[in-house]
Structure formats: C-alpha cells, structure tokens
C-alpha cells in the first residue's frame, strides 16, 4: 500500500520540529578557556626517543651532511662530526643540548680555550680523540686532553684559525 501524502508531510514536520528543538538545546555549562587554571607542564610526560625513531639532523653550514638519522636498536644514533651518541630515553631537547654547537672565539685561541668555551668535555667524550678540521687541510689534526694541558707542548701552543672546527668523539 502506498503511503498517504499526509503521512509524508507529518513525518517531515515531526523531523523538522525535532531538529529545531535539539538544535536549540543547550550543550551544558561551559567555562571560558582563559578562566581555566594553568596546568603545569610535566617534564615526565615529554616524549622520550626510542630505538627505531627517526630524527632530523641539521649540520651548520653543511647542508650535504644534514638529513635524517634513525636511532639504532642499541639506543645510539650516528651524527656527522659527532659520531655515535646515546639518544634513546632522552627528549629531543636533551639530545640537542648534548650535541656541540658553534662558539665564537677571539683570534688565535688554543684548542683548550675552545673546549672551555663549549663547556668542557661531556661524560661520553674520549679525552684522546679531540680533532681540529681545518678547511683545505688534507687531514684532521688530532689532540689529547693530556697534551693540551701540558704547558709548552706543541698541542698547547697550537692556535685555531678562522673556520677551524673542533670535534670531540
């Protein structure tokens, strides 16, 4: 049996009334966002890097060495100029703080002064794997902390030049 035209109209009217009534219904009480109490940021809730995570690495002034690196199953990541550093369990901010940066020095400073400007060696640094990379030089120049700390040694007397890069492994 075909529906009566009046039943279609009644159904549409009922649907329109229900929609209008529900549309006007309140969603409950509210509070303005600016009136909410501040919630402290919990450092423990920050994401910690884990093996398998991919991170972006930018090497200053060396776009060809910049890119992405994956944290290995042993929790370490290889970064150009720095080599392997522990990454798993750290936040990205922790990791960035553990990676050396650029420190301006006065002209003709020694390697020991550059290390001091960078805050010294990290707990992971090898004291006998300190290198200076000099633009145009065929090889890296290697130092040990012991020789750098020996007054009058060739290591202690060595002076940095413009664009030298000091690396510690």
PDB file of C-alpha atoms in Angstrom:
ATOM      1  CA  UNK A   1       0.000   0.000   0.000  1.00  0.00           C
ATOM      2  CA  UNK A   2       1.383   3.403  -0.965  1.00  0.00           C
ATOM      3  CA  UNK A   3       1.954   5.877   1.855  1.00  0.00           C
ATOM      4  CA  UNK A   4      -0.536   8.678   2.083  1.00  0.00           C
ATOM      5  CA  UNK A   5       0.725  12.139   1.139  1.00  0.00           C
ATOM      6  CA  UNK A   6      -0.369  13.477   4.505  1.00  0.00           C
ATOM      7  CA  UNK A   7       1.795  10.904   6.376  1.00  0.00           C
ATOM      8  CA  UNK A   8       4.886  12.071   4.462  1.00  0.00           C
ATOM      9  CA  UNK A   9       4.108  15.646   5.389  1.00  0.00           C
ATOM     10  CA  UNK A  10       3.521  14.692   9.004  1.00  0.00           C
ATOM     11  CA  UNK A  11       6.831  12.796   9.132  1.00  0.00           C
ATOM     12  CA  UNK A  12       8.712  15.757   7.639  1.00  0.00           C
ATOM     13  CA  UNK A  13       7.027  18.127  10.072  1.00  0.00           C
ATOM     14  CA  UNK A  14       7.917  15.910  13.020  1.00  0.00           C
ATOM     15  CA  UNK A  15      11.537  15.652  11.812  1.00  0.00           C
ATOM     16  CA  UNK A  16      11.774  19.441  11.368  1.00  0.00           C
ATOM     17  CA  UNK A  17      10.337  20.032  14.846  1.00  0.00           C
ATOM     18  CA  UNK A  18      12.747  17.542  16.447  1.00  0.00           C
ATOM     19  CA  UNK A  19      15.725  19.092  14.638  1.00  0.00           C
ATOM     20  CA  UNK A  20      14.744  22.615  15.661  1.00  0.00           C
ATOM     21  CA  UNK A  21      14.215  21.558  19.270  1.00  0.00           C
ATOM     22  CA  UNK A  22      17.518  19.676  19.514  1.00  0.00           C
ATOM     23  CA  UNK A  23      19.364  22.472  17.718  1.00  0.00           C
ATOM     24  CA  UNK A  24      18.249  24.950  20.367  1.00  0.00           C
ATOM     25  CA  UNK A  25      19.052  22.642  23.257  1.00  0.00           C
ATOM     26  CA  UNK A  26      21.989  23.760  25.371  1.00  0.00           C
ATOM     27  CA  UNK A  27      25.182  21.722  25.480  1.00  0.00           C
ATOM     28  CA  UNK A  28      25.524  22.186  29.198  1.00  0.00           C
ATOM     29  CA  UNK A  29      27.502  24.612  31.261  1.00  0.00           C
ATOM     30  CA  UNK A  30      30.762  25.997  29.923  1.00  0.00           C
ATOM     31  CA  UNK A  31      33.849  27.799  31.111  1.00  0.00           C
ATOM     32  CA  UNK A  32      35.951  30.232  29.112  1.00  0.00           C
ATOM     33  CA  UNK A  33      39.379  28.875  28.169  1.00  0.00           C
ATOM     34  CA  UNK A  34      41.084  31.908  29.714  1.00  0.00           C
ATOM     35  CA  UNK A  35      39.350  31.178  33.026  1.00  0.00           C
ATOM     36  CA  UNK A  36      40.786  27.659  33.287  1.00  0.00           C
ATOM     37  CA  UNK A  37      43.529  27.215  35.881  1.00  0.00           C
ATOM     38  CA  UNK A  38      47.015  26.822  34.475  1.00  0.00           C
ATOM     39  CA  UNK A  39      48.183  23.253  34.240  1.00  0.00           C
ATOM     40  CA  UNK A  40      51.878  22.760  34.906  1.00  0.00           C
ATOM     41  CA  UNK A  41      53.857  21.125  32.154  1.00  0.00           C
ATOM     42  CA  UNK A  42      55.058  17.778  33.403  1.00  0.00           C
ATOM     43  CA  UNK A  43      58.518  17.025  32.035  1.00  0.00           C
ATOM     44  CA  UNK A  44      57.905  13.327  32.620  1.00  0.00           C
ATOM     45  CA  UNK A  45      55.141  13.491  30.013  1.00  0.00           C
ATOM     46  CA  UNK A  46      57.519  14.694  27.278  1.00  0.00           C
ATOM     47  CA  UNK A  47      58.189  12.153  24.574  1.00  0.00           C
ATOM     48  CA  UNK A  48      61.366  10.154  25.053  1.00  0.00           C
ATOM     49  CA  UNK A  49      63.234   8.928  21.994  1.00  0.00           C
ATOM     50  CA  UNK A  50      63.329   5.182  21.445  1.00  0.00           C
ATOM     51  CA  UNK A  51      65.137   2.750  19.131  1.00  0.00           C
ATOM     52  CA  UNK A  52      63.657   2.940  15.655  1.00  0.00           C
ATOM     53  CA  UNK A  53      62.720   6.631  15.930  1.00  0.00           C
ATOM     54  CA  UNK A  54      63.803   8.830  13.038  1.00  0.00           C
ATOM     55  CA  UNK A  55      65.265  12.242  13.887  1.00  0.00           C
ATOM     56  CA  UNK A  56      66.179  15.202  11.733  1.00  0.00           C
ATOM     57  CA  UNK A  57      69.812  16.333  11.940  1.00  0.00           C
ATOM     58  CA  UNK A  58      70.996  19.719  10.720  1.00  0.00           C
ATOM     59  CA  UNK A  59      74.736  20.354  10.482  1.00  0.00           C
ATOM     60  CA  UNK A  60      75.502  24.071  10.492  1.00  0.00           C
ATOM     61  CA  UNK A  61      76.834  25.269   7.158  1.00  0.00           C
ATOM     62  CA  UNK A  62      76.969  21.676   5.843  1.00  0.00           C
ATOM     63  CA  UNK A  63      73.675  21.015   4.046  1.00  0.00           C
ATOM     64  CA  UNK A  64      75.096  17.926   2.333  1.00  0.00           C
ATOM     65  CA  UNK A  65      75.677  16.340   5.761  1.00  0.00           C
ATOM     66  CA  UNK A  66      72.251  17.288   7.113  1.00  0.00           C
ATOM     67  CA  UNK A  67      69.416  14.811   6.892  1.00  0.00           C
ATOM     68  CA  UNK A  68      67.613  12.167   8.879  1.00  0.00           C
ATOM     69  CA  UNK A  69      69.051   9.529  11.178  1.00  0.00           C
ATOM     70  CA  UNK A  70      67.427   6.508  12.799  1.00  0.00           C
ATOM     71  CA  UNK A  71      68.070   5.574  16.423  1.00  0.00           C
ATOM     72  CA  UNK A  72      69.618   2.111  16.361  1.00  0.00           C
ATOM     73  CA  UNK A  73      68.494  -0.861  18.494  1.00  0.00           C
ATOM     74  CA  UNK A  74      71.396  -0.123  20.887  1.00  0.00           C
ATOM     75  CA  UNK A  75      69.823   3.302  21.572  1.00  0.00           C
ATOM     76  CA  UNK A  76      72.563   5.305  19.867  1.00  0.00           C
ATOM     77  CA  UNK A  77      72.458   7.494  16.771  1.00  0.00           C
ATOM     78  CA  UNK A  78      75.290   8.465  14.434  1.00  0.00           C
ATOM     79  CA  UNK A  79      75.555  12.191  13.774  1.00  0.00           C
ATOM     80  CA  UNK A  80      78.054  13.761  11.341  1.00  0.00           C
ATOM     81  CA  UNK A  81      81.155  15.216  13.043  1.00  0.00           C
ATOM     82  CA  UNK A  82      79.976  13.868  16.401  1.00  0.00           C
ATOM     83  CA  UNK A  83      79.757  10.125  15.660  1.00  0.00           C
ATOM     84  CA  UNK A  84      77.678   7.950  17.999  1.00  0.00           C
ATOM     85  CA  UNK A  85      75.786   9.477  20.888  1.00  0.00           C
ATOM     86  CA  UNK A  86      73.193   7.954  23.225  1.00  0.00           C
ATOM     87  CA  UNK A  87      69.699   9.015  22.143  1.00  0.00           C
ATOM     88  CA  UNK A  88      67.145   6.501  23.471  1.00  0.00           C
ATOM     89  CA  UNK A  89      65.481   7.651  26.670  1.00  0.00           C
ATOM     90  CA  UNK A  90      66.267  11.325  26.022  1.00  0.00           C
ATOM     91  CA  UNK A  91      63.910  14.067  24.892  1.00  0.00           C
ATOM     92  CA  UNK A  92      64.783  15.891  21.698  1.00  0.00           C
ATOM     93  CA  UNK A  93      65.740  18.899  23.829  1.00  0.00           C
ATOM     94  CA  UNK A  94      68.143  16.733  25.878  1.00  0.00           C
ATOM     95  CA  UNK A  95      69.663  15.395  22.685  1.00  0.00           C
ATOM     96  CA  UNK A  96      70.152  18.885  21.234  1.00  0.00           C
ATOM     97  CA  UNK A  97      71.866  20.038  24.442  1.00  0.00           C
ATOM     98  CA  UNK A  98      74.263  17.077  24.245  1.00  0.00           C
ATOM     99  CA  UNK A  99      75.301  17.960  20.700  1.00  0.00           C
ATOM    100  CA  UNK A 100      78.008  20.588  20.402  1.00  0.00           C
ATOM    101  CA  UNK A 101      77.332  23.979  18.902  1.00  0.00           C
ATOM    102  CA  UNK A 102      79.183  26.955  17.488  1.00  0.00           C
ATOM    103  CA  UNK A 103      81.145  29.074  19.944  1.00  0.00           C
ATOM    104  CA  UNK A 104      82.790  32.283  18.757  1.00  0.00           C
ATOM    105  CA  UNK A 105      86.353  32.771  19.979  1.00  0.00           C
ATOM    106  CA  UNK A 106      88.804  35.603  19.868  1.00  0.00           C
ATOM    107  CA  UNK A 107      91.507  35.345  17.260  1.00  0.00           C
ATOM    108  CA  UNK A 108      94.362  32.848  17.788  1.00  0.00           C
ATOM    109  CA  UNK A 109      92.883  30.930  20.694  1.00  0.00           C
ATOM    110  CA  UNK A 110      94.038  27.440  21.542  1.00  0.00           C
ATOM    111  CA  UNK A 111      92.049  24.223  21.403  1.00  0.00           C
ATOM    112  CA  UNK A 112      91.794  24.067  25.194  1.00  0.00           C
ATOM    113  CA  UNK A 113      90.151  27.513  25.205  1.00  0.00           C
ATOM    114  CA  UNK A 114      87.651  26.324  22.566  1.00  0.00           C
ATOM    115  CA  UNK A 115      86.810  23.288  24.696  1.00  0.00           C
ATOM    116  CA  UNK A 116      86.309  25.519  27.730  1.00  0.00           C
ATOM    117  CA  UNK A 117      84.007  27.844  25.735  1.00  0.00           C
ATOM    118  CA  UNK A 118      81.892  24.812  24.830  1.00  0.00           C
ATOM    119  CA  UNK A 119      81.525  23.874  28.488  1.00  0.00           C
ATOM    120  CA  UNK A 120      84.226  21.209  28.579  1.00  0.00           C
ATOM    121  CA  UNK A 121      84.030  17.580  27.573  1.00  0.00           C
ATOM    122  CA  UNK A 122      80.878  15.531  28.076  1.00  0.00           C
ATOM    123  CA  UNK A 123      80.882  12.309  30.063  1.00  0.00           C
ATOM    124  CA  UNK A 124      80.884  10.397  26.762  1.00  0.00           C
ATOM    125  CA  UNK A 125      83.873  12.209  25.246  1.00  0.00           C
ATOM    126  CA  UNK A 126      87.147  10.418  24.588  1.00  0.00           C
ATOM    127  CA  UNK A 127      89.939  12.558  26.030  1.00  0.00           C
ATOM    128  CA  UNK A 128      92.355  11.384  23.357  1.00  0.00           C
ATOM    129  CA  UNK A 129      90.025  11.924  20.388  1.00  0.00           C
ATOM    130  CA  UNK A 130      89.995  15.698  20.009  1.00  0.00           C
ATOM    131  CA  UNK A 131      90.310  16.863  16.404  1.00  0.00           C
ATOM    132  CA  UNK A 132      90.630  20.120  14.509  1.00  0.00           C
ATOM    133  CA  UNK A 133      89.252  20.126  10.988  1.00  0.00           C
ATOM    134  CA  UNK A 134      90.892  22.914   9.032  1.00  0.00           C
ATOM    135  CA  UNK A 135      89.464  23.926   5.650  1.00  0.00           C
ATOM    136  CA  UNK A 136      91.850  22.945   2.876  1.00  0.00           C
ATOM    137  CA  UNK A 137      93.974  20.713   5.112  1.00  0.00           C
ATOM    138  CA  UNK A 138      94.361  17.138   3.850  1.00  0.00           C
ATOM    139  CA  UNK A 139      93.958  15.545   7.309  1.00  0.00           C
ATOM    140  CA  UNK A 140      92.301  16.195  10.639  1.00  0.00           C
ATOM    141  CA  UNK A 141      94.671  17.272  13.401  1.00  0.00           C
ATOM    142  CA  UNK A 142      94.407  15.070  16.497  1.00  0.00           C
ATOM    143  CA  UNK A 143      94.941  16.089  20.125  1.00  0.00           C
ATOM    144  CA  UNK A 144      94.702  14.546  23.569  1.00  0.00           C
ATOM    145  CA  UNK A 145      93.481  16.440  26.617  1.00  0.00           C
ATOM    146  CA  UNK A 146      96.661  15.443  28.447  1.00  0.00           C
ATOM    147  CA  UNK A 147      98.932  17.048  25.817  1.00  0.00           C
ATOM    148  CA  UNK A 148      96.671  20.121  25.519  1.00  0.00           C
ATOM    149  CA  UNK A 149      97.050  20.574  29.286  1.00  0.00           C
ATOM    150  CA  UNK A 150     100.846  20.290  29.199  1.00  0.00           C
ATOM    151  CA  UNK A 151     102.350  23.809  29.149  1.00  0.00           C
ATOM    152  CA  UNK A 152     104.799  24.330  26.289  1.00  0.00           C
ATOM    153  CA  UNK A 153     103.708  21.220  24.342  1.00  0.00           C
ATOM    154  CA  UNK A 154     103.062  21.613  20.622  1.00  0.00           C
ATOM    155  CA  UNK A 155      99.428  20.750  21.322  1.00  0.00           C
ATOM    156  CA  UNK A 156      99.104  23.524  23.916  1.00  0.00           C
ATOM    157  CA  UNK A 157     100.806  26.030  21.595  1.00  0.00           C
ATOM    158  CA  UNK A 158      98.609  25.155  18.578  1.00  0.00           C
ATOM    159  CA  UNK A 159      96.366  28.083  17.546  1.00  0.00           C
ATOM    160  CA  UNK A 160      92.990  27.908  15.846  1.00  0.00           C
ATOM    161  CA  UNK A 161      92.350  29.769  12.605  1.00  0.00           C
ATOM    162  CA  UNK A 162      89.207  31.187  11.032  1.00  0.00           C
ATOM    163  CA  UNK A 163      86.718  28.432  10.058  1.00  0.00           C
ATOM    164  CA  UNK A 164      88.508  25.703  12.046  1.00  0.00           C
ATOM    165  CA  UNK A 165      86.125  23.187  13.578  1.00  0.00           C
ATOM    166  CA  UNK A 166      86.966  21.447  16.865  1.00  0.00           C
ATOM    167  CA  UNK A 167      85.432  17.986  17.203  1.00  0.00           C
ATOM    168  CA  UNK A 168      85.487  15.638  20.159  1.00  0.00           C
ATOM    169  CA  UNK A 169      84.498  11.996  19.726  1.00  0.00           C
TER     170      UNK A 169
END
